[in-house]
Amino acid sequence: MVRPPKSRDLCLRCKGARNLCGKARCPILMKKSAIMPMKKILLKNEKEMQGASPPAFFVGRYGYPKVSVGPMIPPHEANLDENISLLDEPDDWFGRSVDEIINYRTNLIRSTFKIPHVKNILINNRLLDISQEIVMSGKPVDTEVSFIKAPRVARIELDSHSQPFGPLGRVEKVVLTENPRVEKIVEKTIGDTDFKASNAMVELYKEDQSITKIQRILSAGLLGIGKNRKLVPTRWSITATDDTISKNLIEKIKFFSEVDKYLLFQDKYLGNNFKILIIPREWRFENLEVWISSLWMQETGRKPIIMADYEPFKGRKTYASNVTGAYYAARLGVCEYLYKIKKQGAVIVFREVNEDYIIPLGVWVIRETVRSAMNKQPVIFENLNSALNYINNSDFRLPLKAWEKKSKLLKFIKRQKRLIDYFNIKKIK
């Protein structure tokens, strides 16, 4: 995972004024500012809240397999101008400012209750049943929530890269004041208790359900063989969805012919600078990423570290523990493009993160930026050296030699010359 090392001491020394973390704005002050409107609402100390769930649902991972779960709602008093659905639909957030996205996060109250074990979803639990009804809905659902105590704003972590969250409250009762509107494909897939979860996820994807929607349904324990169904922590369900769908696409991509040129796709968003190189070879994938800030390096005396994960044609058997969830999010965006053009290739995703990426907002940033890049016209090259020279002379701060030193895929391609490569060299000469 690419991010600067934590340092409470750095934050205490900085006090939000000196930007010692190297970021363009103080993340802690941004989170504090974003939560202030919600704090004013919570000052009323009310135990009853009413609002339309986008729909939104959260499953925590701490204490697993005992987990905290519950629906999320924005209170009516928030007077939101945005479409309520947008508050928990990252697939539609690309292009929005960091302030807008933080507001989406902090305007949702997390109503939570405990589930003793993630597999205890078939026991009689009215709170869970209603939460699952909310998850199934394709539209916002008017919801009333009674809390044991009035919700409170979670303590703001004293570090520069914890995610922003809205208020939290232990729920006593949840009531739906309208019937959820469930799409037929969702109802059918959830109702089929003989359908494997992986197959169900692919089926929903084929029917144009968003990644967020699929992830939410999986997280709520609504997919898979009946006896095997269980709640899945939200963070894990996001990666599982990206991984499952991209694997399904990869198995088809492997049968396509190779691209015949070197294609370079590019895009930037919220301090994330992507360059995606597709090489005329059989399917392989590598994700390289680095966090880089001149001010931070000057203050700490440290050099940027490139994180990398790679998979050969046969795929990988272990979790991409260096790049983590971002690996699978980027891979999905690439696979969607290759499947669309019915081609395969060896792919390297270069991601350079700078001080403008102020707060981690989730792997959707990676998925949607890669998707956006793949929808743009690529820069086309006849050979690998030309493509790499272009990257070296681009707006990347890190020199090419640093990327090359870390890349397994580049080393493999330069070492494994093919007959066609020799013909191409002669043509260039």
Short mmCIF file of C-alpha atoms in Angstrom, two decimals:
data_model
loop_
_atom_site.label_atom_id
_atom_site.label_comp_id
_atom_site.label_asym_id
_atom_site.label_seq_id
_atom_site.Cartn_x
_atom_site.Cartn_y
_atom_site.Cartn_z
CA MET A 1 0.00 0.00 0.00
CA VAL A 2 1.46 3.32 -1.02
CA ARG A 3 1.48 6.01 1.65
CA PRO A 4 3.99 7.91 3.79
CA PRO A 5 4.96 6.36 7.15
CA LYS A 6 2.84 7.35 10.14
CA SER A 7 4.32 9.84 12.54
CA ARG A 8 2.28 11.31 15.41
CA ASP A 9 5.32 13.40 16.30
CA LEU A 10 5.27 14.96 12.84
CA CYS A 11 1.63 16.01 13.30
CA LEU A 12 2.29 17.43 16.77
CA ARG A 13 5.22 19.47 15.49
CA CYS A 14 3.29 20.69 12.47
CA LYS A 15 -0.09 21.57 14.08
CA GLY A 16 -1.53 21.85 10.58
CA ALA A 17 0.54 24.90 9.71
CA ARG A 18 3.86 23.68 8.28
CA ASN A 19 2.79 20.80 6.00
CA LEU A 20 5.55 18.57 7.37
CA CYS A 21 3.79 15.47 6.03
CA GLY A 22 4.40 16.84 2.55
CA LYS A 23 0.71 17.07 1.66
CA ALA A 24 -0.85 20.14 0.08
CA ARG A 25 -3.37 20.61 2.93
CA CYS A 26 -3.63 19.27 6.47
CA PRO A 27 -5.72 16.07 6.37
CA ILE A 28 -6.64 16.30 10.06
CA LEU A 29 -7.99 19.85 9.74
CA MET A 30 -9.89 18.86 6.60
CA LYS A 31 -11.62 16.00 8.42
CA LYS A 32 -12.41 18.26 11.37
CA SER A 33 -13.88 20.92 9.09
CA ALA A 34 -15.99 18.38 7.18
CA ILE A 35 -17.54 16.91 10.34
CA MET A 36 -18.53 20.27 11.89
CA PRO A 37 -21.98 20.55 10.20
CA MET A 38 -22.82 17.06 11.46
CA LYS A 39 -21.64 17.97 14.96
CA LYS A 40 -24.19 20.80 15.06
CA ILE A 41 -26.95 18.32 14.23
CA LEU A 42 -25.73 15.91 16.91
CA LEU A 43 -25.74 18.65 19.56
CA LYS A 44 -29.51 18.11 19.74
CA ASN A 45 -28.62 14.82 21.44
CA GLU A 46 -31.45 12.98 19.73
CA LYS A 47 -31.76 9.20 19.84
CA GLU A 48 -34.13 9.10 16.87
CA MET A 49 -32.91 9.75 13.33
CA GLN A 50 -34.74 9.72 10.04
CA GLY A 51 -33.26 9.77 6.55
CA ALA A 52 -33.01 7.95 3.24
CA SER A 53 -30.31 5.27 3.14
CA PRO A 54 -28.54 5.66 -0.28
CA PRO A 55 -28.65 2.51 0.26
CA ALA A 56 -25.52 2.03 2.36
CA PHE A 57 -24.33 -0.77 4.63
CA PHE A 58 -21.12 -1.30 6.56
CA VAL A 59 -19.48 -4.42 8.02
CA GLY A 60 -16.46 -3.81 10.22
CA ARG A 61 -13.46 -6.13 10.28
CA TYR A 62 -12.19 -5.58 13.84
CA GLY A 63 -12.91 -8.52 16.13
CA TYR A 64 -13.65 -10.81 13.16
CA PRO A 65 -15.54 -13.20 13.08
CA LYS A 66 -17.56 -11.17 15.60
CA VAL A 67 -18.37 -7.99 13.71
CA SER A 68 -20.25 -4.70 13.95
CA VAL A 69 -22.66 -4.11 11.09
CA GLY A 70 -25.48 -1.79 10.15
CA PRO A 71 -27.10 0.50 7.60
CA MET A 72 -25.94 4.07 7.10
CA ILE A 73 -28.25 7.06 6.73
CA PRO A 74 -27.90 10.83 6.34
CA PRO A 75 -30.14 12.72 8.79
CA HIS A 76 -32.89 14.86 7.25
CA GLU A 77 -31.38 17.91 8.98
CA ALA A 78 -28.30 17.64 6.77
CA ASN A 79 -30.29 19.29 3.93
CA LEU A 80 -28.18 17.65 1.25
CA ASP A 81 -28.37 19.14 -2.23
CA GLU A 82 -26.88 16.04 -3.84
CA ASN A 83 -28.73 12.98 -5.07
CA ILE A 84 -28.87 10.77 -1.96
CA SER A 85 -27.74 7.73 -3.99
CA LEU A 86 -24.44 9.48 -4.66
CA LEU A 87 -23.44 9.41 -0.99
CA ASP A 88 -22.41 5.75 -1.24
CA GLU A 89 -21.78 5.17 -4.94
CA PRO A 90 -18.02 5.59 -5.54
CA ASP A 91 -18.45 4.34 -9.13
CA ASP A 92 -19.94 7.80 -9.83
CA TRP A 93 -17.47 9.90 -7.84
CA PHE A 94 -14.70 10.28 -10.41
CA GLY A 95 -14.00 13.94 -11.13
CA ARG A 96 -15.40 15.17 -7.81
CA SER A 97 -13.20 17.23 -5.49
CA VAL A 98 -11.68 15.78 -2.34
CA ASP A 99 -13.88 18.09 -0.25
CA GLU A 100 -17.03 16.76 -1.91
CA ILE A 101 -15.99 13.16 -1.32
CA ILE A 102 -15.13 13.78 2.34
CA ASN A 103 -18.58 15.33 2.74
CA TYR A 104 -20.18 12.21 1.27
CA ARG A 105 -18.31 10.10 3.82
CA THR A 106 -19.01 12.27 6.85
CA ASN A 107 -22.72 12.89 6.12
CA LEU A 108 -23.62 9.24 6.66
CA ILE A 109 -24.37 8.10 10.21
CA ARG A 110 -23.21 4.54 10.85
CA SER A 111 -25.85 2.72 12.88
CA THR A 112 -24.23 -0.42 14.23
CA PHE A 113 -25.16 -3.60 16.06
CA LYS A 114 -23.11 -6.68 16.92
CA ILE A 115 -23.26 -10.02 15.12
CA PRO A 116 -21.61 -12.76 17.24
CA HIS A 117 -20.32 -14.60 14.16
CA VAL A 118 -20.31 -13.72 10.45
CA LYS A 119 -22.00 -17.05 9.69
CA ASN A 120 -24.93 -16.31 12.02
CA ILE A 121 -27.02 -14.74 9.28
CA LEU A 122 -29.78 -17.34 9.29
CA ILE A 123 -30.70 -16.80 12.94
CA ASN A 124 -33.71 -14.64 13.74
CA ASN A 125 -32.28 -11.12 13.79
CA ARG A 126 -34.72 -8.40 12.84
CA LEU A 127 -32.02 -5.71 12.63
CA LEU A 128 -30.01 -7.75 10.14
CA ASP A 129 -33.10 -8.68 8.10
CA ILE A 130 -34.07 -5.02 7.68
CA SER A 131 -30.48 -4.05 6.88
CA GLN A 132 -30.42 -6.68 4.12
CA GLU A 133 -33.69 -5.31 2.71
CA ILE A 134 -32.03 -1.89 2.49
CA VAL A 135 -29.00 -3.38 0.72
CA MET A 136 -31.19 -5.07 -1.89
CA SER A 137 -32.85 -1.80 -2.90
CA GLY A 138 -31.88 -0.09 -6.13
CA LYS A 139 -33.05 3.29 -4.83
CA PRO A 140 -32.72 5.24 -1.56
CA VAL A 141 -34.95 3.85 1.20
CA ASP A 142 -36.61 6.08 3.80
CA THR A 143 -35.47 4.75 7.15
CA GLU A 144 -36.04 5.53 10.82
CA VAL A 145 -33.36 4.52 13.31
CA SER A 146 -33.57 4.46 17.10
CA PHE A 147 -30.23 4.51 18.91
CA ILE A 148 -29.40 3.28 22.40
CA LYS A 149 -27.53 6.55 22.89
CA ALA A 150 -27.40 9.60 20.64
CA PRO A 151 -24.77 9.12 17.86
CA ARG A 152 -21.39 10.69 18.39
CA VAL A 153 -18.61 11.76 16.06
CA ALA A 154 -15.75 9.27 16.14
CA ARG A 155 -12.44 10.53 17.52
CA ILE A 156 -10.31 12.03 14.76
CA GLU A 157 -7.12 10.00 14.48
CA LEU A 158 -3.93 12.01 14.93
CA ASP A 159 -2.27 10.91 11.73
CA SER A 160 -2.31 12.20 8.21
CA HIS A 161 -3.82 9.25 6.39
CA SER A 162 -6.71 7.65 8.29
CA GLN A 163 -9.95 7.67 6.33
CA PRO A 164 -12.77 10.11 7.17
CA PHE A 165 -15.97 8.63 8.61
CA GLY A 166 -19.29 9.97 9.77
CA PRO A 167 -20.84 9.71 13.26
CA LEU A 168 -21.40 6.36 14.93
CA GLY A 169 -24.25 5.06 17.09
CA ARG A 170 -25.38 1.76 18.59
CA VAL A 171 -28.76 0.96 17.09
CA GLU A 172 -31.80 -0.28 19.01
CA LYS A 173 -34.40 -0.41 16.25
CA VAL A 174 -34.58 0.15 12.48
CA VAL A 175 -37.86 0.76 10.67
CA LEU A 176 -38.41 1.14 6.93
CA THR A 177 -41.05 3.74 6.14
CA GLU A 178 -41.29 2.68 2.50
CA ASN A 179 -40.87 -0.55 0.57
CA PRO A 180 -37.41 -1.11 -0.97
CA ARG A 181 -37.41 -1.22 -4.78
CA VAL A 182 -35.49 -4.33 -5.79
CA GLU A 183 -34.43 -4.98 -9.39
CA LYS A 184 -35.43 -8.36 -10.83
CA ILE A 185 -31.85 -9.51 -11.48
CA VAL A 186 -30.89 -8.68 -7.89
CA GLU A 187 -33.92 -10.49 -6.48
CA LYS A 188 -33.27 -13.51 -8.70
CA THR A 189 -29.57 -13.75 -7.85
CA ILE A 190 -30.10 -13.36 -4.12
CA GLY A 191 -32.96 -15.86 -4.18
CA ASP A 192 -30.87 -18.58 -5.83
CA THR A 193 -29.26 -20.40 -2.91
CA ASP A 194 -27.61 -22.96 -5.22
CA PHE A 195 -25.60 -20.26 -7.04
CA LYS A 196 -21.94 -19.85 -6.04
CA ALA A 197 -21.06 -16.36 -4.81
CA SER A 198 -18.41 -15.89 -7.52
CA ASN A 199 -20.87 -16.83 -10.27
CA ALA A 200 -23.53 -14.60 -8.76
CA MET A 201 -21.15 -11.62 -8.71
CA VAL A 202 -20.27 -12.14 -12.38
CA GLU A 203 -23.95 -12.45 -13.29
CA LEU A 204 -24.76 -9.15 -11.56
CA TYR A 205 -21.81 -7.49 -13.31
CA LYS A 206 -23.02 -8.71 -16.70
CA GLU A 207 -26.38 -7.10 -15.93
CA ASP A 208 -24.68 -3.72 -15.42
CA GLN A 209 -24.85 -3.64 -11.63
CA SER A 210 -22.13 -1.34 -10.28
CA ILE A 211 -19.08 -2.67 -8.46
CA THR A 212 -20.29 -0.90 -5.32
CA LYS A 213 -23.72 -2.51 -5.56
CA ILE A 214 -22.24 -6.00 -6.01
CA GLN A 215 -19.77 -5.46 -3.18
CA ARG A 216 -22.54 -4.28 -0.86
CA ILE A 217 -24.73 -7.32 -1.59
CA LEU A 218 -21.78 -9.66 -1.01
CA SER A 219 -20.88 -7.88 2.23
CA ALA A 220 -24.44 -8.31 3.55
CA GLY A 221 -24.22 -12.10 3.19
CA LEU A 222 -26.77 -12.28 0.37
CA LEU A 223 -24.76 -14.24 -2.21
CA GLY A 224 -23.59 -17.82 -2.52
CA ILE A 225 -24.71 -21.33 -1.61
CA GLY A 226 -27.30 -21.02 1.14
CA LYS A 227 -25.38 -22.82 3.90
CA ASN A 228 -22.14 -21.01 3.01
CA ARG A 229 -23.49 -17.46 3.11
CA LYS A 230 -21.87 -15.11 5.58
CA LEU A 231 -21.22 -11.44 6.25
CA VAL A 232 -18.05 -10.09 4.68
CA PRO A 233 -16.23 -7.04 6.09
CA THR A 234 -16.71 -4.11 3.72
CA ARG A 235 -13.01 -3.66 2.95
CA TRP A 236 -12.61 -7.35 2.09
CA SER A 237 -15.76 -7.44 -0.02
CA ILE A 238 -14.50 -4.60 -2.22
CA THR A 239 -11.29 -6.48 -3.04
CA ALA A 240 -13.18 -9.76 -3.46
CA THR A 241 -15.47 -8.12 -6.03
CA ASP A 242 -12.62 -6.55 -8.01
CA ASP A 243 -10.69 -9.82 -7.90
CA THR A 244 -13.57 -12.12 -8.86
CA ILE A 245 -14.80 -10.07 -11.79
CA SER A 246 -11.34 -9.39 -13.21
CA LYS A 247 -10.42 -13.09 -12.94
CA ASN A 248 -13.52 -13.95 -14.95
CA LEU A 249 -12.48 -11.46 -17.64
CA ILE A 250 -8.87 -12.70 -17.64
CA GLU A 251 -9.91 -16.26 -18.44
CA LYS A 252 -11.56 -14.92 -21.61
CA ILE A 253 -8.80 -12.43 -22.43
CA LYS A 254 -6.22 -15.24 -22.54
CA PHE A 255 -7.88 -16.61 -25.70
CA PHE A 256 -7.68 -13.30 -27.60
CA SER A 257 -4.85 -12.35 -29.97
CA GLU A 258 -2.13 -10.01 -28.71
CA VAL A 259 -2.16 -6.25 -29.27
CA ASP A 260 0.15 -5.39 -32.18
CA LYS A 261 1.49 -2.08 -30.84
CA TYR A 262 2.75 -0.68 -27.55
CA LEU A 263 -0.12 1.30 -26.02
CA LEU A 264 0.30 3.87 -23.26
CA PHE A 265 -2.76 5.21 -21.42
CA GLN A 266 -2.60 8.12 -18.98
CA ASP A 267 -4.75 10.00 -16.50
CA LYS A 268 -4.52 11.97 -13.26
CA TYR A 269 -6.93 12.42 -10.37
CA LEU A 270 -6.57 13.76 -6.83
CA GLY A 271 -2.78 13.53 -6.83
CA ASN A 272 -2.72 10.10 -8.48
CA ASN A 273 -0.75 10.05 -11.73
CA PHE A 274 -1.26 6.88 -13.79
CA LYS A 275 0.58 5.55 -16.81
CA ILE A 276 -0.62 2.17 -18.09
CA LEU A 277 1.56 0.39 -20.63
CA ILE A 278 0.19 -2.53 -22.67
CA ILE A 279 2.90 -4.61 -24.36
CA PRO A 280 2.39 -7.06 -27.27
CA ARG A 281 2.79 -10.25 -25.26
CA GLU A 282 0.60 -12.86 -23.64
CA TRP A 283 -1.36 -11.75 -20.57
CA ARG A 284 0.70 -10.70 -17.58
CA PHE A 285 0.07 -7.95 -15.06
CA GLU A 286 2.17 -5.79 -12.78
CA ASN A 287 1.27 -2.86 -10.57
CA LEU A 288 4.00 -0.45 -9.41
CA GLU A 289 3.26 2.48 -7.13
CA VAL A 290 5.13 5.10 -5.16
CA TRP A 291 4.32 8.02 -2.86
CA ILE A 292 6.60 10.97 -3.51
CA SER A 293 6.82 14.44 -1.96
CA SER A 294 9.82 16.74 -2.15
CA LEU A 295 8.96 18.48 1.13
CA TRP A 296 8.47 15.20 3.01
CA MET A 297 11.76 13.79 1.66
CA GLN A 298 13.57 16.97 2.64
CA GLU A 299 12.08 16.90 6.15
CA THR A 300 12.66 13.20 6.85
CA GLY A 301 15.73 12.51 4.72
CA ARG A 302 14.05 9.40 3.33
CA LYS A 303 13.82 8.24 -0.26
CA PRO A 304 10.58 7.12 -1.93
CA ILE A 305 9.92 3.37 -1.92
CA ILE A 306 8.25 1.68 -4.89
CA MET A 307 5.75 -1.03 -3.96
CA ALA A 308 5.08 -3.76 -6.50
CA ASP A 309 3.03 -6.89 -7.14
CA TYR A 310 3.03 -9.09 -10.23
CA GLU A 311 1.23 -12.04 -11.79
CA PRO A 312 2.33 -14.28 -14.69
CA PHE A 313 0.06 -15.81 -17.33
CA LYS A 314 -1.06 -18.52 -14.89
CA GLY A 315 -2.11 -15.92 -12.32
CA ARG A 316 -1.06 -15.50 -8.70
CA LYS A 317 -1.91 -17.79 -5.78
CA THR A 318 -1.31 -15.33 -2.95
CA TYR A 319 -2.75 -11.96 -1.98
CA ALA A 320 -1.03 -8.91 -3.48
CA SER A 321 0.27 -7.86 -0.07
CA ASN A 322 2.48 -4.98 -1.23
CA VAL A 323 0.00 -2.98 -3.30
CA THR A 324 -3.02 -4.60 -1.54
CA GLY A 325 -6.54 -3.73 -2.72
CA ALA A 326 -5.33 -1.16 -5.24
CA TYR A 327 -3.78 -4.00 -7.25
CA TYR A 328 -7.14 -5.66 -7.89
CA ALA A 329 -8.92 -2.35 -8.52
CA ALA A 330 -6.38 -1.36 -11.20
CA ARG A 331 -6.44 -4.84 -12.73
CA LEU A 332 -10.21 -4.69 -13.19
CA GLY A 333 -10.01 -1.38 -15.06
CA VAL A 334 -7.37 -2.82 -17.40
CA CYS A 335 -9.24 -6.09 -17.95
CA GLU A 336 -12.44 -4.27 -18.88
CA TYR A 337 -10.57 -2.49 -21.67
CA LEU A 338 -8.84 -5.61 -23.01
CA TYR A 339 -12.10 -7.53 -22.99
CA LYS A 340 -13.83 -4.70 -24.84
CA ILE A 341 -11.24 -4.65 -27.66
CA LYS A 342 -10.91 -8.47 -27.62
CA LYS A 343 -7.11 -8.41 -27.21
CA GLN A 344 -4.55 -9.53 -24.66
CA GLY A 345 -1.22 -8.08 -23.62
CA ALA A 346 1.31 -7.74 -20.82
CA VAL A 347 0.30 -4.77 -18.69
CA ILE A 348 2.28 -2.53 -16.36
CA VAL A 349 0.42 0.01 -14.24
CA PHE A 350 2.68 2.82 -13.00
CA ARG A 351 1.10 4.89 -10.23
CA GLU A 352 2.85 7.93 -8.79
CA VAL A 353 1.09 9.54 -5.84
CA ASN A 354 2.01 13.07 -4.79
CA GLU A 355 1.16 15.51 -2.00
CA ASP A 356 -2.20 16.37 -3.62
CA TYR A 357 -3.53 12.97 -2.51
CA ILE A 358 -4.34 14.36 0.89
CA ILE A 359 -6.52 11.68 2.46
CA PRO A 360 -6.95 8.01 1.48
CA LEU A 361 -10.44 7.75 0.02
CA GLY A 362 -10.58 4.08 -0.95
CA VAL A 363 -9.50 1.88 -3.84
CA TRP A 364 -12.33 3.22 -5.97
CA VAL A 365 -9.94 6.11 -6.75
CA ILE A 366 -7.59 3.65 -8.44
CA ARG A 367 -10.33 1.70 -10.23
CA GLU A 368 -12.11 4.75 -11.60
CA THR A 369 -8.92 6.60 -12.61
CA VAL A 370 -7.70 3.54 -14.49
CA ARG A 371 -11.12 3.17 -16.11
CA SER A 372 -10.97 6.83 -17.15
CA ALA A 373 -7.45 6.39 -18.57
CA MET A 374 -8.49 3.34 -20.58
CA ASN A 375 -11.34 5.32 -22.14
CA LYS A 376 -8.91 7.87 -23.58
CA GLN A 377 -6.87 7.61 -26.77
CA PRO A 378 -3.54 5.89 -26.08
CA VAL A 379 -0.12 7.05 -27.22
CA ILE A 380 1.06 4.36 -29.66
CA PHE A 381 4.66 3.14 -30.04
CA GLU A 382 6.38 0.66 -32.34
CA ASN A 383 8.81 -0.66 -29.72
CA LEU A 384 9.36 -0.89 -25.98
CA ASN A 385 12.29 1.52 -25.79
CA SER A 386 10.25 4.32 -27.36
CA ALA A 387 7.45 3.77 -24.86
CA LEU A 388 9.84 3.74 -21.90
CA ASN A 389 11.65 6.86 -23.13
CA TYR A 390 8.29 8.62 -23.32
CA ILE A 391 7.56 7.68 -19.70
CA ASN A 392 11.04 8.80 -18.63
CA ASN A 393 10.48 12.23 -20.21
CA SER A 394 6.93 12.57 -18.89
CA ASP A 395 5.59 14.40 -15.84
CA PHE A 396 6.65 11.57 -13.50
CA ARG A 397 9.02 12.79 -10.80
CA LEU A 398 10.70 9.43 -10.34
CA PRO A 399 13.21 8.52 -13.08
CA LEU A 400 12.60 5.49 -15.28
CA LYS A 401 15.61 3.62 -13.90
CA ALA A 402 13.92 3.45 -10.48
CA TRP A 403 10.80 1.85 -12.00
CA GLU A 404 12.89 -0.52 -14.13
CA LYS A 405 14.87 -1.67 -11.12
CA LYS A 406 11.65 -2.73 -9.35
CA SER A 407 9.70 -4.16 -12.30
CA LYS A 408 9.68 -7.95 -12.69
CA LEU A 409 7.72 -7.69 -15.92
CA LEU A 410 10.16 -5.35 -17.65
CA LYS A 411 13.07 -7.58 -16.64
CA PHE A 412 11.24 -10.63 -17.99
CA ILE A 413 10.39 -9.00 -21.33
CA LYS A 414 13.91 -7.67 -21.87
CA ARG A 415 15.36 -11.08 -21.05
CA GLN A 416 12.88 -13.20 -23.04
CA LYS A 417 13.35 -11.98 -26.61
CA ARG A 418 11.09 -13.53 -29.26
CA LEU A 419 11.72 -14.15 -32.96
CA ILE A 420 9.31 -11.36 -33.92
CA ASP A 421 11.32 -8.91 -31.79
CA TYR A 422 14.42 -9.48 -33.95
CA PHE A 423 12.42 -8.78 -37.11
CA ASN A 424 11.13 -5.54 -35.54
CA ILE A 425 14.69 -4.47 -34.66
CA LYS A 426 15.77 -4.96 -38.29
CA LYS A 427 12.81 -2.90 -39.50
CA ILE A 428 13.73 -0.03 -37.15
CA LYS A 429 17.35 -0.07 -38.36
#
